[in-house]
XYZ file of C-alpha atoms in Angstrom:
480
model
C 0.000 0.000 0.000
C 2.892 1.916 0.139
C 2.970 3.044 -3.648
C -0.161 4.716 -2.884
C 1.379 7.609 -0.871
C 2.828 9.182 -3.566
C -0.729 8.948 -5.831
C -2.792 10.288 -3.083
C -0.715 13.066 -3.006
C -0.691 13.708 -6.258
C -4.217 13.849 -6.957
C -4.725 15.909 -3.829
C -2.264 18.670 -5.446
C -4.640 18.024 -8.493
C -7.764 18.911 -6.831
C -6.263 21.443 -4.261
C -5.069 23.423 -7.775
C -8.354 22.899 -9.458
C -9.940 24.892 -6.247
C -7.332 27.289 -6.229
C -8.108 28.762 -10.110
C -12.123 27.543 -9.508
C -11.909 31.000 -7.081
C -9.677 33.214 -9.460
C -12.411 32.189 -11.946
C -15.086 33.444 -9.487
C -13.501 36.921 -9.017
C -12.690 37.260 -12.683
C -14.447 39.140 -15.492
C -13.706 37.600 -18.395
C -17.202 36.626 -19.072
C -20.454 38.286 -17.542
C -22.656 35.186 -17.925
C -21.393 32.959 -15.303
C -22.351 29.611 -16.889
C -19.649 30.344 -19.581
C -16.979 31.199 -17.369
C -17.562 27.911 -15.813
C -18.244 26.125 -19.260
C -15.073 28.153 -21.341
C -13.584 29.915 -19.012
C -12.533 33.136 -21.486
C -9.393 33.588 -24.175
C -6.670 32.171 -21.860
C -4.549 30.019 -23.747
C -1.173 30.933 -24.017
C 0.582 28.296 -26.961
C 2.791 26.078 -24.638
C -0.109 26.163 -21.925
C -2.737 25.462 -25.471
C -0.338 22.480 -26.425
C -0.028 20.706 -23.485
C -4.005 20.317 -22.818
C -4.566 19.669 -26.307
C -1.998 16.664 -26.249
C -3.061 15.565 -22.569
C -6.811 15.340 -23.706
C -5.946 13.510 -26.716
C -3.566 11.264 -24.597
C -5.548 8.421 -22.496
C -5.969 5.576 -21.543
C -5.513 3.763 -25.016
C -2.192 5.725 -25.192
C -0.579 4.415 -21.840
C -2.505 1.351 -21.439
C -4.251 0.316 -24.631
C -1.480 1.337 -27.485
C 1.757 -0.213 -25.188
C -0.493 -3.454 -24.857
C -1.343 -3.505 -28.711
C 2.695 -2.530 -29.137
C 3.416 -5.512 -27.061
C 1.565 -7.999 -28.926
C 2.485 -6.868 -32.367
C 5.657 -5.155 -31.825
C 7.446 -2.452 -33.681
C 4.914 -2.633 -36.420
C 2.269 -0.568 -33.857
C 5.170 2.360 -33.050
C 5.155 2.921 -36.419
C 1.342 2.907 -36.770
C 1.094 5.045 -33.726
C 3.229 7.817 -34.499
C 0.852 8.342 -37.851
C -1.118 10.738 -34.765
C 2.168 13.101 -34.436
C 1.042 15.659 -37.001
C -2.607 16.023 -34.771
C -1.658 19.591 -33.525
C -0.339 21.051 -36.966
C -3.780 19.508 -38.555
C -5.787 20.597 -35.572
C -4.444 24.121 -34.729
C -2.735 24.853 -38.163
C -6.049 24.257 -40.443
C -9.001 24.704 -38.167
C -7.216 27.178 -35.578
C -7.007 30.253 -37.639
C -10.767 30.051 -39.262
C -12.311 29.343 -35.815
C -10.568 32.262 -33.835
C -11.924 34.795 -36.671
C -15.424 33.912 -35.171
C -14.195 33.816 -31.205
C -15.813 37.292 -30.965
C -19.323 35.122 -30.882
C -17.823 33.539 -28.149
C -19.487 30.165 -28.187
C -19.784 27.802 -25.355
C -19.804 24.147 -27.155
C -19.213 23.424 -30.687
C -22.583 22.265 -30.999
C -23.160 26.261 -29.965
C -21.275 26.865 -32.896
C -22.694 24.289 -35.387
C -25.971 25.626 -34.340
C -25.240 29.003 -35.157
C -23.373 27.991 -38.134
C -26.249 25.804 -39.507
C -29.298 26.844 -37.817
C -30.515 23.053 -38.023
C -32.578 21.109 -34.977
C -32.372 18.088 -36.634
C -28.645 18.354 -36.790
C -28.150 19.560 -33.376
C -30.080 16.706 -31.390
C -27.814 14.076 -33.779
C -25.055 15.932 -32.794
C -25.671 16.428 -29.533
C -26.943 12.197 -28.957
C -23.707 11.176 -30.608
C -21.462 13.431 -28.561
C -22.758 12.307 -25.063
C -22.786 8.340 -26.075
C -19.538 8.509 -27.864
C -18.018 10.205 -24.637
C -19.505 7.608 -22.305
C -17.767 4.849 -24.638
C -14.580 6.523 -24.181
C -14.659 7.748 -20.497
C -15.494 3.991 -19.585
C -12.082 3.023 -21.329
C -10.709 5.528 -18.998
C -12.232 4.386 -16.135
C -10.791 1.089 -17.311
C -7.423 1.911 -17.910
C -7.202 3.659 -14.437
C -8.283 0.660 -12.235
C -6.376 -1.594 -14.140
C -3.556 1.064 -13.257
C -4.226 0.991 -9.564
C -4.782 -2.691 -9.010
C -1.696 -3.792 -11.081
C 0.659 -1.320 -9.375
C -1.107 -1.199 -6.022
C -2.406 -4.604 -5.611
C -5.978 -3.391 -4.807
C -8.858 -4.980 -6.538
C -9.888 -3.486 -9.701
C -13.662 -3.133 -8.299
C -11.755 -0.919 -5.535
C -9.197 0.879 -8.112
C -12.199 1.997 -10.116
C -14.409 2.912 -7.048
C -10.864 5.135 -6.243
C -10.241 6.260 -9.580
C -13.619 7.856 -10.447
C -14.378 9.520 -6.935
C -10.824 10.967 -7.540
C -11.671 11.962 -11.101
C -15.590 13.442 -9.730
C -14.228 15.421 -6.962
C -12.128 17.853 -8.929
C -14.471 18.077 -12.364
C -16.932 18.982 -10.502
C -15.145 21.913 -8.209
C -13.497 23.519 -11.143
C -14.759 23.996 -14.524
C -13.072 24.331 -18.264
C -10.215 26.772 -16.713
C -9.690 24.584 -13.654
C -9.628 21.503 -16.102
C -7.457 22.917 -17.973
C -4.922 24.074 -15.693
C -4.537 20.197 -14.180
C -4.396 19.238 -17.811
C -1.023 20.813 -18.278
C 0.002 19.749 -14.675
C -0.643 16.488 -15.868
C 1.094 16.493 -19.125
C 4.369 17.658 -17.606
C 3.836 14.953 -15.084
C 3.381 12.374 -17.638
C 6.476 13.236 -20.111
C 8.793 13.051 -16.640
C 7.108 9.756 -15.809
C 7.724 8.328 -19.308
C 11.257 9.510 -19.712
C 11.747 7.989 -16.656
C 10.305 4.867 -17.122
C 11.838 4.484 -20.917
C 15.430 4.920 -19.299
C 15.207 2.419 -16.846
C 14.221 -0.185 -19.152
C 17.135 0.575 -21.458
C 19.163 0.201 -17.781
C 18.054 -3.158 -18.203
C 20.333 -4.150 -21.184
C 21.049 -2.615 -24.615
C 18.471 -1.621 -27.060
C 19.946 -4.201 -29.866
C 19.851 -7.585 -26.735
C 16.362 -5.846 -25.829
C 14.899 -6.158 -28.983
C 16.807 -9.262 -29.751
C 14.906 -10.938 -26.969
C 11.722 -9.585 -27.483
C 11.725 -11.197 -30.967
C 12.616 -14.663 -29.582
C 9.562 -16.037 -29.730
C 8.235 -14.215 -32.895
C 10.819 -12.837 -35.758
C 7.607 -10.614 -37.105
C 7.604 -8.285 -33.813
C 10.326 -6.381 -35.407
C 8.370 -6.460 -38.894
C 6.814 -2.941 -39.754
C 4.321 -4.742 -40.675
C 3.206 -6.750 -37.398
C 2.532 -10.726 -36.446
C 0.895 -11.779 -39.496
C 1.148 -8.466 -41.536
C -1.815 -7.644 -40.026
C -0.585 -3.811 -40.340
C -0.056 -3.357 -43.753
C -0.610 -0.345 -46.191
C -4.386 -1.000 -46.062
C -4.384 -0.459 -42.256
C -1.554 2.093 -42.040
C -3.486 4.217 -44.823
C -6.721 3.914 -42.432
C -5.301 4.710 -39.475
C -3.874 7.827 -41.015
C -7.532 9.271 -41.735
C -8.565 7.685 -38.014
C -6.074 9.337 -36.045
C -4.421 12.008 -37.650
C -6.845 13.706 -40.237
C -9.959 12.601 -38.602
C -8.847 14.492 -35.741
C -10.152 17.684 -37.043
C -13.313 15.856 -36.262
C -13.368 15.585 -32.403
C -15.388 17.785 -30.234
C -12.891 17.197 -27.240
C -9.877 18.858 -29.105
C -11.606 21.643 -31.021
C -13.493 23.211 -28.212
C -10.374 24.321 -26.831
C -9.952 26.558 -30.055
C -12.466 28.648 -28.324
C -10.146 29.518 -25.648
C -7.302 30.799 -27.704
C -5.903 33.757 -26.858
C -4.505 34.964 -30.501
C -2.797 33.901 -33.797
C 0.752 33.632 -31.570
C -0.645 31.296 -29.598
C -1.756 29.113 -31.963
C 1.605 29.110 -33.902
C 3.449 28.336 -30.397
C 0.863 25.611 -29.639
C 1.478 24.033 -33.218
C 5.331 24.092 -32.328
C 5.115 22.920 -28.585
C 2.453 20.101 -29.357
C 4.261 18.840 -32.178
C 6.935 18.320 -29.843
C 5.272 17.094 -27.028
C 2.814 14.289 -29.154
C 5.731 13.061 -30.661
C 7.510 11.965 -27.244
C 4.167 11.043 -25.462
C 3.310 8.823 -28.489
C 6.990 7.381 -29.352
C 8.263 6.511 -25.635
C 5.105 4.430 -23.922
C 4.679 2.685 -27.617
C 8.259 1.530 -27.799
C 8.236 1.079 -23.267
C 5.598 -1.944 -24.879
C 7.500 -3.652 -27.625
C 10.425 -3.427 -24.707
C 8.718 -4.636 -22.220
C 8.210 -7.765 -23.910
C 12.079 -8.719 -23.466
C 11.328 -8.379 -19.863
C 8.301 -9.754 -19.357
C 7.525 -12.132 -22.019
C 4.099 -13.809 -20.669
C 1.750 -11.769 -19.965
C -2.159 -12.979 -20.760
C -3.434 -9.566 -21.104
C -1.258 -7.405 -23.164
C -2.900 -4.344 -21.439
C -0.652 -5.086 -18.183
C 2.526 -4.524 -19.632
C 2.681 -0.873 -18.451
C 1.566 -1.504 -14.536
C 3.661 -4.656 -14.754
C 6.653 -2.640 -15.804
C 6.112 0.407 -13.360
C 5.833 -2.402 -10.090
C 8.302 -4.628 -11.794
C 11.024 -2.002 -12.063
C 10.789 0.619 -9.736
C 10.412 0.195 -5.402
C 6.774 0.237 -3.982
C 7.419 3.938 -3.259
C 8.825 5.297 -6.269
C 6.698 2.713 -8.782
C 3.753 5.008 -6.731
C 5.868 8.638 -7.970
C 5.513 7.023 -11.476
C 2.208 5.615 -11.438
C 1.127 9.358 -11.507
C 2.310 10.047 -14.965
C -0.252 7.423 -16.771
C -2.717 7.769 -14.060
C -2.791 11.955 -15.145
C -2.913 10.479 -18.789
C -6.178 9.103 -18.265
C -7.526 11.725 -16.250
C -6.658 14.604 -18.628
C -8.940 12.960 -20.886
C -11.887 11.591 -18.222
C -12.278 15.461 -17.200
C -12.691 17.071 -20.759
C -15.192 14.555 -22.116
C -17.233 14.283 -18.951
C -17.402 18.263 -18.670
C -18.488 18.698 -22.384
C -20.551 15.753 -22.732
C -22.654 17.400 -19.453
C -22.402 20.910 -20.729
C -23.708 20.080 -24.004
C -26.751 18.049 -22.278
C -27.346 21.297 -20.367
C -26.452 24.067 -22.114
C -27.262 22.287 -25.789
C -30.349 20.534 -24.485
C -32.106 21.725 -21.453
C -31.530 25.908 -21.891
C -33.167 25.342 -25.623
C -36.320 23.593 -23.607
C -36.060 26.173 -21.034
C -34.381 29.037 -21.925
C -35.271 30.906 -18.286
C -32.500 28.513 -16.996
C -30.114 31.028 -14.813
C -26.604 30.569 -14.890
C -26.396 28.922 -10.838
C -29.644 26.280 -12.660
C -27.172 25.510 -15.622
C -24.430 24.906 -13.602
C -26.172 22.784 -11.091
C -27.726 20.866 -13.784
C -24.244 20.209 -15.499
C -22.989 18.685 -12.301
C -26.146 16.576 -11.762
C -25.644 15.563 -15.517
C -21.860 14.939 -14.377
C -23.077 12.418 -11.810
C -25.332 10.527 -13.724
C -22.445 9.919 -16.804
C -20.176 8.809 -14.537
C -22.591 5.915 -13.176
C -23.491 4.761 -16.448
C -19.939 5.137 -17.544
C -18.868 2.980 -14.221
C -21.370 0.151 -15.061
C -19.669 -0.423 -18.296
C -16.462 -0.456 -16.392
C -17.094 -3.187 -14.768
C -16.481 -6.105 -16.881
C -13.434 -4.686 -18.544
C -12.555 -6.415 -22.259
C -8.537 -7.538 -22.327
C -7.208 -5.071 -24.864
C -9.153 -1.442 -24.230
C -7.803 -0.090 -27.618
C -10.309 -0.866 -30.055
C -13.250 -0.055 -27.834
C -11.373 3.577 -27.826
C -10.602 4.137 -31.707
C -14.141 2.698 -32.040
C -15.643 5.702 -30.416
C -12.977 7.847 -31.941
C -14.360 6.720 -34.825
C -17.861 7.200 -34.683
C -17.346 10.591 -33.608
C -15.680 11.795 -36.772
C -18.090 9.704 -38.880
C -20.564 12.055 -37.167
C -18.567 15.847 -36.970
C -15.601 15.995 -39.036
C -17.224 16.896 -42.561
C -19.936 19.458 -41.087
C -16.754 21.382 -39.060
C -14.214 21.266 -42.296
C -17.178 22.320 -44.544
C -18.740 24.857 -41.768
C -15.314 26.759 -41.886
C -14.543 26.345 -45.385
C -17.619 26.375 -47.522
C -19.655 29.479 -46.546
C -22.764 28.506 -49.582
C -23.132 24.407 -47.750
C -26.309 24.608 -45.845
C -27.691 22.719 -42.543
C -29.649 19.422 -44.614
C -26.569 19.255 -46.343
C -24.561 18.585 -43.112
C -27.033 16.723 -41.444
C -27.158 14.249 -43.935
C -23.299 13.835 -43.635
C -23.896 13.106 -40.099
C -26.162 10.984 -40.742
C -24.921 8.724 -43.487
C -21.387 8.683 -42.170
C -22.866 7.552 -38.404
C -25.187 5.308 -39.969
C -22.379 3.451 -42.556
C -19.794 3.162 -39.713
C -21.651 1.452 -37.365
C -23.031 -1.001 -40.198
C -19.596 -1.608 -40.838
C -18.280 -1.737 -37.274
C -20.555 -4.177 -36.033
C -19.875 -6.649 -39.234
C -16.411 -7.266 -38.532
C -13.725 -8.737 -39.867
C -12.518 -5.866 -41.386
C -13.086 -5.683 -45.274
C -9.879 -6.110 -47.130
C -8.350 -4.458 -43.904
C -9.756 -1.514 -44.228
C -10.857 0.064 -40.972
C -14.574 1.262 -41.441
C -14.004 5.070 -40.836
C -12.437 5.153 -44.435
C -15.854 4.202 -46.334
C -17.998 5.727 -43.982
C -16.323 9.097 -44.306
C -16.094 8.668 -47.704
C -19.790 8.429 -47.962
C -20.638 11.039 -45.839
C -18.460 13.314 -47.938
C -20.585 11.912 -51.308
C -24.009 12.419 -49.794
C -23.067 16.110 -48.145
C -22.015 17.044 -51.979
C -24.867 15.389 -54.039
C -28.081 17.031 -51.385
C -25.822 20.307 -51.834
C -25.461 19.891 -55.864
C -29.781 18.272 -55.800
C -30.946 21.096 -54.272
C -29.417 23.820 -56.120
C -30.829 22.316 -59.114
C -34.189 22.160 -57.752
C -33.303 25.659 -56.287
C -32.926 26.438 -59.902
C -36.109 25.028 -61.599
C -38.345 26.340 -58.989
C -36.655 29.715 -59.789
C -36.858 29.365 -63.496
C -40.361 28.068 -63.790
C -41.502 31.517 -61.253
C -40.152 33.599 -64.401
């Protein structure tokens, strides 16, 4: 119990910091309606401060837990796929940054906000607003996963007791703070988890040289070392995918983007593209290649999902493997305390104001912690019988989420004459086509399902757009 010392501690600097700028938030101006100082939070972001919470949110539970368990079971072939992701802040804050901070001045709350205003749809707004909260509730419960499984393989609790931990942990400082509060611990946890990693990486090289490491992880399949994975099972068709799922797809997730609201200015975003280049390139590189290592040192694991608690307790004392446990346990977390803020705001702010738009600001904000409560429970129940690898339920979500937003935000920025049926029917094809697809695995010709289903989407959004001028046109025509 020992190693938990150093966690406790840890996430009591967490929530004692998350109090701390909850009250400068109180006393500040930046916004006169008080739900969106607690929802937004104002035009804060500096670029290094910009980069860090972008990466941490994007970094979870699949990326510490889930990708070093994938990069342990098919080796080097997964590094390779994983660092595909490294461009995510040039895409992110490079193409969508500069469009979205011309409109700041509108200073909207939720990207639905923004889609509504952009659009002016209902239709698309309740899709958008249905697949947001389920998708987050997927994702959160890998989380939730990833975090016990942290706890009871480092601590030696029970996972029932590491999630119970975990999510009371994650509750108590979501729901004190706020976007700026969130924030904040987001880039006190990605500093936290780039020490732990470095860390981590160089004591397993202490272990023996990178060629006898490798060499040994390979003993009992050649193919680990293959950029291509056991079996090939990563070849072009899947690398090719997995660059639209997890680099250009990216533009496409509600978690990431809504922090473009909080930019401060055009400097910021440049420094943020630098900085979180940087920074996603080590927080992707190091645990991915900590997996394909840790298979020299502990070649028989069941679950591939414990190599990363197995190598923090394996490696390090009680005490210290507790100091390190903090880095992957703030991975997760970074990511638990964006999704479960948004996917309540948007209930609340999205959903309930529109029914009842007398809500007061002290109403909205009691109803987005209610709405916190209630995600987290049904979030917790699907904890509870965790699956062995956790990083397929997490691109799955990924996935449906971009199936559902990506081609309404690039064409919302970009194409001022697309209109709101247009969009809406590129939500809903490219929802509808990816889960078709996702539920019929095996994967056709290896081709992950966001590929066709965005493609789709795309193909409907341009032939209602191209229909209904023409019809536009007749109807015009025939009036003369």
């Amino acid at each position: 119990m020992i190693n938990l010392v150093p966690v406790l501690i840890y996430l009591l600097l967490s929530l004692m910091i998350t109090r701390w700028w909850s009250q400068r938030q109180d006393a500040s101006t930046l916004h006169q309606d008080k739900a969106k100082r607690f929802f937004i939070g104002g035009s804060f972001l500096n670029g290094p401060l910009l980069a860090l919470t972008l990466v941490a949110t994007y970094t979870s539970a699949s990326s510490f837990i889930g990708g070093p368990g994938a990069a342990y079971k098919m080796g080097l072939g997964w590094v390779w796929l994983a660092l595909i992701q490294v461009p995510v802040a040039i895409l992110t804050l490079g193409v969508l940054g500069p469009k979205l901070l011309k409109i700041k001045q509108q200073q909207h709350t939720t990207l639905i906000e923004w889609l509504d205003s952009r659009y002016q749809h209902i239709w698309l707004s309740r899709l958008a607003i249905v697949s947001l909260v389920i998708g987050f509730i997927a994702i959160i419960a890998v989380q939730f996963i990833g975090g016990a499984r942290l706890f009871s393989g480092v601590s030696g609790l029970s996972y029932e007791l590491g999630l119970g931990l975990f999510v009371i942990t994650v509750l108590a400082y979501t729901l004190t703070g706020g976007f700026r509060a969130v924030v904040m611990t987001d880039a006190l946890q990605g500093v936290v988890m780039l020490a732990g990693l470095i860390l981590l990486f160089g004591t397993i090289l202490s272990q023996g040289t990178l060629s006898d490491l490798m060499a040994k992880a390979s003993v009992s399949s050649p193919e680990i070392l293959s950029p291509h994975g056991v079996n090939n099972y990563l070849g072009w068709p899947m690398m090719l995918s997995f660059w639209i799922l997890i680099c250009f797809g990216t533009m496409g997730l509600p978690h990431t983007l809504v922090r473009l609201f909080a930019v401060k200015d055009r400097h910021s975003l440049k420094r943020g593209m630098v900085w979180g280049t940087v920074i996603c390139f080590l927080m992707t590189l190091l645990p991915h290649l900590c997996g394909v290592l840790g298979r020299a040192l502990y070649p028989e694991l069941t679950i591939p999902d414990d190599i990363m608690p197995k190598l923090i307790s394996g490696l390090f004392s009680p005490f210290w493997a507790g100091v390190l446990l903090a880095a992957p346990i703030a991975a997760v977390m970074s990511s638990v305390d964006s999704m479960l803020l948004q996917s309540a705001v948007s209930l609340v702010r999205d959903g309930a104001v529109k029914l009842y738009p007398s809500l007061n600001a002290s109403q909205q904000i009691r109803l987005t912690r209610v709405a916190m409560l209630l995600i987290t429970v049904v979030a917790t129940y699907w904890a509870m019988k965790p699956p062995e690898m956790i990083v397929w339920i997490n691109l799955a979500a990924f996935g449906a989420l971009q199936a559902v937003f990506l081609w309404p935000i690039i064409a919302g920025v970009f194409w001022p004459n697309i209109k709101g049926h247009s969009a809406f029917l590129a939500m809903f094809s490219g929802l509808i086509s990816y889960l078709g697809l996702q539920l019929n695995a095996p994967l056709m010709w290896h081709v992950h399902p966001i590929v066709p289903a965005l493609a789709l989407s795309l193909l409907v959004m341009l032939l209602s757009h191209v229909i209904v001028i023409q019809m536009n046109s007749k109807v015009l025509n025939s009036l003369e």
